[in-house]
Coordinates of C-alpha atoms in Angstrom, one line a residue:
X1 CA 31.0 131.3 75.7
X2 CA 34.2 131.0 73.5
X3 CA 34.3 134.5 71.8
X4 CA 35.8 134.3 68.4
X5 CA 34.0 137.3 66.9
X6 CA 36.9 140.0 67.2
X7 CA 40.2 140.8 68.7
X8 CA 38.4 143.8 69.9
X9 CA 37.1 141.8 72.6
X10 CA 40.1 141.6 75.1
X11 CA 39.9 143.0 78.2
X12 CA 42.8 144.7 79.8
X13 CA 45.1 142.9 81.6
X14 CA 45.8 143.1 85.6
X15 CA 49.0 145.7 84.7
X16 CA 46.8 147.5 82.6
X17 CA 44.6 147.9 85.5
X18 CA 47.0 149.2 88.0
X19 CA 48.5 151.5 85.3
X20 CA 45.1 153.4 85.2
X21 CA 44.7 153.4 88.7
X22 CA 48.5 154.9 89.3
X23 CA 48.5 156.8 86.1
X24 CA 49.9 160.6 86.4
X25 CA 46.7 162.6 84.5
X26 CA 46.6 166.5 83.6
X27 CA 44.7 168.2 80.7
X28 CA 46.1 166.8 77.6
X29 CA 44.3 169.8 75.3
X30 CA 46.5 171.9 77.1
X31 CA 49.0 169.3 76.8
X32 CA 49.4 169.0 80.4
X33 CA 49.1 165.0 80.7
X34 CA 52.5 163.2 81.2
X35 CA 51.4 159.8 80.8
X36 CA 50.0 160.4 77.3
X37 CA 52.6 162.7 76.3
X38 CA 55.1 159.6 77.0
X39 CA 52.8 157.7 75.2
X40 CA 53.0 159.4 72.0
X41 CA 56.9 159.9 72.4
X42 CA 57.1 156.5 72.6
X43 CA 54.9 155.5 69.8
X44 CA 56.3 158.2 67.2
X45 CA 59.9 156.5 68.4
X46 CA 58.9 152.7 67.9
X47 CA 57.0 154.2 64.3
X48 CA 59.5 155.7 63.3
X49 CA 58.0 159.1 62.8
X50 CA 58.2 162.7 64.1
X51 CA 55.4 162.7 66.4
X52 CA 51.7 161.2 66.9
X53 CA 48.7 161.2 68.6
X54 CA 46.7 159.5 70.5
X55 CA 43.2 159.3 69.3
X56 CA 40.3 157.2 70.9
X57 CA 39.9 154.6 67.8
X58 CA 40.6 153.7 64.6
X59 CA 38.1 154.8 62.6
X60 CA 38.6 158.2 64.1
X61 CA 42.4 157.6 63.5
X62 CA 41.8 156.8 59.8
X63 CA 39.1 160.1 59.5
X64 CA 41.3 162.6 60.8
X65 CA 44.1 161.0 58.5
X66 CA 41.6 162.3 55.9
X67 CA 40.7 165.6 56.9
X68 CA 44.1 166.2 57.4
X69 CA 45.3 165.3 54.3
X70 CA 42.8 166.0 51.8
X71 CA 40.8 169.1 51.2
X72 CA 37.1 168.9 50.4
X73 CA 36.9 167.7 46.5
X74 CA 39.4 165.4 46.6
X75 CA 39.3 161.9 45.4
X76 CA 41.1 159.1 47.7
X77 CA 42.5 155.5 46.2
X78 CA 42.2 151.9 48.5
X79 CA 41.6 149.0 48.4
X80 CA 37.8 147.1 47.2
X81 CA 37.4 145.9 50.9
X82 CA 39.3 148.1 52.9
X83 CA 38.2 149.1 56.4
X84 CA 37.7 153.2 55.8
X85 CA 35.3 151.9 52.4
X86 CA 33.5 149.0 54.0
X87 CA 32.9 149.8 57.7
X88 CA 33.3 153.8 58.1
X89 CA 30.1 154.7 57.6
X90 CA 30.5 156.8 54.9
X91 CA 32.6 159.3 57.0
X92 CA 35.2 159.9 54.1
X93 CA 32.2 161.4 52.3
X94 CA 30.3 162.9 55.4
X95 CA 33.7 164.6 57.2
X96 CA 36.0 165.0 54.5
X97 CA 33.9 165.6 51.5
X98 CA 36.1 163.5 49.6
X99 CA 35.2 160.7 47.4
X100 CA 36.5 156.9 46.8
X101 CA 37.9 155.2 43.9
X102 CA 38.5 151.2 44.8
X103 CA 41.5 149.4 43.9
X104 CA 40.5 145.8 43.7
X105 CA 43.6 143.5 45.0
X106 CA 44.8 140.4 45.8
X107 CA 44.7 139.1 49.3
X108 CA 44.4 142.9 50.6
X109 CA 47.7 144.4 48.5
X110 CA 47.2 146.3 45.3
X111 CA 49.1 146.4 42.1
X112 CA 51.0 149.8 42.1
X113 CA 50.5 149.3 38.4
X114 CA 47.1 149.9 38.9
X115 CA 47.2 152.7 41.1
X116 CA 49.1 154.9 39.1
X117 CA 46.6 154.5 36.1
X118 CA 43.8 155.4 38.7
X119 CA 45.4 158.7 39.4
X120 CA 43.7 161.8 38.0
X121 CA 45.1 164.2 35.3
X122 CA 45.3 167.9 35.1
X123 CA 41.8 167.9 34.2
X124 CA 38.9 170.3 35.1
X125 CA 36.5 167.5 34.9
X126 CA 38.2 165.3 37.4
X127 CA 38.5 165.5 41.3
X128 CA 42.4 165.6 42.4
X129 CA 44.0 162.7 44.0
X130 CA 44.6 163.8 47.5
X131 CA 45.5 160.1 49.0
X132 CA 46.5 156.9 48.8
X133 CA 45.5 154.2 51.4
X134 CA 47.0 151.0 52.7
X135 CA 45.2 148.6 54.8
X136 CA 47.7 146.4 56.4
X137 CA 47.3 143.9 58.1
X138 CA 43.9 143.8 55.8
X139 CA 41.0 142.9 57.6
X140 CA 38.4 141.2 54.8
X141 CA 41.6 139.4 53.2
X142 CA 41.5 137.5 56.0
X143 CA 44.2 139.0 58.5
X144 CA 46.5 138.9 55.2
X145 CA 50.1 141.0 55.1
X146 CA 50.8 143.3 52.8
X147 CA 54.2 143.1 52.3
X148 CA 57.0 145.8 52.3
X149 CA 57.7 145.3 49.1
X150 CA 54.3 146.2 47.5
X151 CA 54.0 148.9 49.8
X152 CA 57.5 150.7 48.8
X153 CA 56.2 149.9 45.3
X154 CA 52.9 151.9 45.8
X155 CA 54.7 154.7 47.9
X156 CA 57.5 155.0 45.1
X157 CA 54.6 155.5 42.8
X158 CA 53.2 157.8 45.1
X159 CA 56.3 160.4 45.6
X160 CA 56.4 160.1 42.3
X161 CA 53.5 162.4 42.1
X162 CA 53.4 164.1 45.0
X163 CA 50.6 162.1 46.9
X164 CA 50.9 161.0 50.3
X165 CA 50.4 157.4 51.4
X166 CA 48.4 156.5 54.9
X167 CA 48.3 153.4 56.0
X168 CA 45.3 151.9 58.2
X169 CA 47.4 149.6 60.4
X170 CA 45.0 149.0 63.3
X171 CA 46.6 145.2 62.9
X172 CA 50.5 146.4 61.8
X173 CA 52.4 144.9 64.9
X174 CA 50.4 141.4 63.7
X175 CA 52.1 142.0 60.4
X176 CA 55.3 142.3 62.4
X177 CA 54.5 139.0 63.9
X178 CA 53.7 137.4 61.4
X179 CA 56.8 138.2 59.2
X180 CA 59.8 139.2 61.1
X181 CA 60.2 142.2 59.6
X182 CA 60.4 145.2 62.0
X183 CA 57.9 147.8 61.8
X184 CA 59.9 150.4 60.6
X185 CA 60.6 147.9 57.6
X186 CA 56.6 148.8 56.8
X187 CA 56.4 152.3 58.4
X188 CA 59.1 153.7 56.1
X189 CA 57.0 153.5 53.2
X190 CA 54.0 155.6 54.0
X191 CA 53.9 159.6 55.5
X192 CA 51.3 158.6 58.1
X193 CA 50.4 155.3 59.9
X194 CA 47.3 154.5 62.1
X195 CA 47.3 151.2 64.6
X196 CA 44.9 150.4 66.9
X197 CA 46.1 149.2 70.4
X198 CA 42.9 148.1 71.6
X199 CA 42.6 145.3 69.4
X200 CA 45.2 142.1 69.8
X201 CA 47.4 144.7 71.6
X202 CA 44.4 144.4 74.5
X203 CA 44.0 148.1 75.6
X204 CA 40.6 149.2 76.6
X205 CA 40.3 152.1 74.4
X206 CA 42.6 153.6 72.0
X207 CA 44.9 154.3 69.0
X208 CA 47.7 155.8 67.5
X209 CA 48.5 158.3 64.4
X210 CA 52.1 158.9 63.5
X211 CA 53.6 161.4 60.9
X212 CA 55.3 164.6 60.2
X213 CA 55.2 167.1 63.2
X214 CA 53.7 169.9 61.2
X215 CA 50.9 167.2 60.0
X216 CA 49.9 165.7 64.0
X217 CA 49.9 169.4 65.0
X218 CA 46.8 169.5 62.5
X219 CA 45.7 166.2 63.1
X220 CA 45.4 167.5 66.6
X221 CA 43.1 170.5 65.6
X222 CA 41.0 168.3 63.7
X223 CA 40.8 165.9 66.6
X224 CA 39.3 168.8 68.9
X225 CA 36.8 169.6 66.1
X226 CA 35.3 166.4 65.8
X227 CA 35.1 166.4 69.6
X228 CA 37.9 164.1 70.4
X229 CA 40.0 166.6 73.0
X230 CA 40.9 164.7 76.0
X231 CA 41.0 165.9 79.2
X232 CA 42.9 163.9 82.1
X233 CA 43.5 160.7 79.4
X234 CA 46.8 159.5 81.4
X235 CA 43.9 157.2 82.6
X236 CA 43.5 155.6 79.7
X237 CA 46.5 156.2 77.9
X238 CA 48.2 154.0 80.7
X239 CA 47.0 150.9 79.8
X240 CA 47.9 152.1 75.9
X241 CA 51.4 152.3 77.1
X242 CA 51.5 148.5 78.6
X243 CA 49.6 147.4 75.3
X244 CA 52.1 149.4 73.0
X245 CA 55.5 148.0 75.0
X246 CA 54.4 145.0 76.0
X247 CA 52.1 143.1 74.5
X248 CA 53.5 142.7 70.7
X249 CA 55.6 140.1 71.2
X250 CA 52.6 137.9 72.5
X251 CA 51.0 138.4 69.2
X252 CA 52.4 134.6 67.4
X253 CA 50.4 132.8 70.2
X254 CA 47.2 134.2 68.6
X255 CA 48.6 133.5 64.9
X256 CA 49.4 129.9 66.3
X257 CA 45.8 129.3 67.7
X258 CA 44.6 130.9 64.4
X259 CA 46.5 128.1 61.8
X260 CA 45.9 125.2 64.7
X261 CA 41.8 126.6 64.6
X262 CA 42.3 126.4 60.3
X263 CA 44.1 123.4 59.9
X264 CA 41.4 121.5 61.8
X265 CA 38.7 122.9 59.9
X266 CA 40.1 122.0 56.6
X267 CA 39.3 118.7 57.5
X268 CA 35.8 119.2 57.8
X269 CA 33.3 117.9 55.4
X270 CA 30.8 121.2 54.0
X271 CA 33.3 123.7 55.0
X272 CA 36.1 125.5 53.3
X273 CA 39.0 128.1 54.9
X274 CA 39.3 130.8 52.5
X275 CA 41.7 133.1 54.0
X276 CA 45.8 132.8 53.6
X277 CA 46.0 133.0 57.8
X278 CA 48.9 135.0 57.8
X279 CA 47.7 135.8 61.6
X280 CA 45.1 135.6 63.8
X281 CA 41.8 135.3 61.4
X282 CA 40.5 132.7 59.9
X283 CA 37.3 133.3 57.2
X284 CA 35.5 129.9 56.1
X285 CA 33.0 129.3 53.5
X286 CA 30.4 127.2 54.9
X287 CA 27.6 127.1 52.2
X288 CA 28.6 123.0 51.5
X289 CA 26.4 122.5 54.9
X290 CA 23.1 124.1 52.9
X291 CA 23.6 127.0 55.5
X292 CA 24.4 131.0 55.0
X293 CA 26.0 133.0 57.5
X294 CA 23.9 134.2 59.5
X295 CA 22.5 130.6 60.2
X296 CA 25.9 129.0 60.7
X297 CA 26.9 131.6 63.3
X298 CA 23.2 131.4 65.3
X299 CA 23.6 127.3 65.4
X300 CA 27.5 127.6 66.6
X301 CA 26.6 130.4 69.2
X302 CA 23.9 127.8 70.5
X303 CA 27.1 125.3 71.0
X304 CA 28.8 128.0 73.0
X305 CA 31.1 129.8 70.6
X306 CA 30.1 133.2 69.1
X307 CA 31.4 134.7 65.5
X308 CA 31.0 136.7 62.8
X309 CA 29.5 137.2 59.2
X310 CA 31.7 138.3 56.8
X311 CA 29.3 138.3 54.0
X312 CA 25.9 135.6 52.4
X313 CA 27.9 132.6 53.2
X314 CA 31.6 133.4 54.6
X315 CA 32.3 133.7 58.8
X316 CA 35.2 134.9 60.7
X317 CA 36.8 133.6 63.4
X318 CA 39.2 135.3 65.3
X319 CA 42.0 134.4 67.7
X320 CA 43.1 136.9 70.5
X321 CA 44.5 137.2 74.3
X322 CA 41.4 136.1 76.0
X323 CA 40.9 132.9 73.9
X324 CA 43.7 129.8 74.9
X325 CA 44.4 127.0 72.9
X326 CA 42.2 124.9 75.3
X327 CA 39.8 127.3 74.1
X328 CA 40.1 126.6 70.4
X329 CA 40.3 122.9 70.9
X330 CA 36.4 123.6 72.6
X331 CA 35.5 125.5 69.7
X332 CA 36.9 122.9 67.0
X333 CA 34.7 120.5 68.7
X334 CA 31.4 122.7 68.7
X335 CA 32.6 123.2 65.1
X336 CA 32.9 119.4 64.5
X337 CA 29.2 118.6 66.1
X338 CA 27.6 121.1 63.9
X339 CA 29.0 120.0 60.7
X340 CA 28.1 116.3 61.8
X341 CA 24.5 117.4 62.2
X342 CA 24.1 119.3 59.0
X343 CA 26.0 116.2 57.0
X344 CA 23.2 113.9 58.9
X345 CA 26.0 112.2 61.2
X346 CA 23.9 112.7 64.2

């Protein structure tokens, strides 16, 4: 099988291996791992922040972003199809008691314009705005970058009323990639940042959250309430550190495969590439072969290639470290037979 159903599929490389196996572990809630101590050194130095944390996902990242930030009552502004309002389960609501108010943008970025007429008043009627929230890269967009500019536009609006910015970069360093800006050129507009290294970065488990000292040494009591205290993590947070200072570079061979994968596609009758491919997804429309979703992905994974719904009649494809370009060339073809099928070729 040719898996193109998420970057969360890698598997750790052989280095990542012998990392766990050598790592130096203690108990990191009594701060007494090394290797994960380095590890979030290293990642608050490369950020550009004071300190971070290492956190066993994303989601949990993005949650304890919240409760740290926000305080029961509060209202939080992101984007229409953002990760923490579309695939969170809720949690904003259920941790944080907090409740969302969507920004609708364009290809993942929103118009600061828009956000600063969404923020609340002095007004006994209304919830307080306790957050802004950047997805970047931005997932349903199609892998799209949001770009520096528009996020030091939103965080100027932002300090402008006292409101802090996060930013859900689980995909950042594919941002860097893509644009050859550094990542302090995106971190320097937001007070906290969240990136996954698990995902194109290829770590087995694992991310990052970055920020103000005084705000990761609450982040870290929230992470022990919610049952995320580590005990000898150097194990894992090993392989984190090969994934964090290694592997970014890598990141334009998966942004290639993804624009090969998409300019091969466009040439298919019945099917349409909707996303920009600014890196390593690519979301097609395939409802001109008479097919939804979920029957498009069932008849490819019969040809040997799995993916993803991404709504009635869009799928995602995704490029990563485990999938070549021999790969995508197998994959194209698979593509190529089931479009000549559904067009009556065959």
């Amino acid at each position: 099988m040719i898996d193109l159903r998420s970057d969360t599929l890698t598997k750790p490389t052989e280095e990542m291996r012998k990392a766990a196996y050598a790592a130096d572990v203690g108990d990191d809630v009594y701060g007494e791992d090394p290797t994960v101590n380095l590890l979030e050194k290293k990642a608050a130095e490369i950020l550009g922040k004071e300190a971070a944390l290492f956190v066993t996902s994303g989601t949990q990242g993005n949650q304890i972003a919240v409760l740290t930030h926000c305080q029961p009552g509060n209202e939080i502004l992101l984007e229409a199809e953002s990760h923490i309002f579309f695939y969170e389960s809720g949690a904003v609501a259920a941790l944080a008691g907090v409740q969302t108010r969507t920004i609708s943008g364009e290809n993942g970025a929103m118009n600061p314009l828009h956000i600063e007429a969404a923020i609340r008043g002095e007004d006994q009627h209304f919830p307080e705005t306790g957050l802004i929230c950047i997805e970047n890269t931005h997932n349903r967009a199609g892998g799209a970058v949001v770009p520096p500019s528009n996020m030091r536009d939103i965080y100027t609006v932002a300090q402008k009323y006292n409101i802090p910015v996060h930013v859900d970069g689980a995909r950042l360093f594919n941002a860097v990639a893509s644009t050859g800006h550094s990542i302090k050129e995106f971190t320097q507009y937001c007070d906290t940042v969240q990136i996954c290294l698990s995902k194109g970065l290829g770590a087995p488990v694992g991310s990052i959250i970055a920020g103000p000292k005084d705000f990761i040494k609450k982040a870290r009591k929230w992470r022990k309430r919610l049952g995320g205290g580590l005990r000898q993590v150097g194990i894992i947070a090993a392989p984190a550190m090969v994934a964090l200072t290694k592997m970014t570079e890598r990141l334009t061979e998966d942004h290639d495969n993804a624009r090969f994968l998409a300019e091969c596609l466009k040439n298919f009758e019945g099917l349409e590439v909707v996303s920009s491919v600014d890196t390593n997804i690519v979301v097609i429309d395939v409802s001109g072969l008479n097919m939804n979703a979920g029957e498009f992905v069932e008849a490819l994974k019969e040809k040997g290639v799995l993916s993803v719904t991404f709504g009635d009649i869009l799928v995602r494809l995704t490029t990563h470290y485990d999938v070549n370009r021999r790969d995508i060339q197998k994959a194209v073809s698979a593509i190529h037979e089931l479009v000549n099928e559904r067009n009556g070729r065959y």
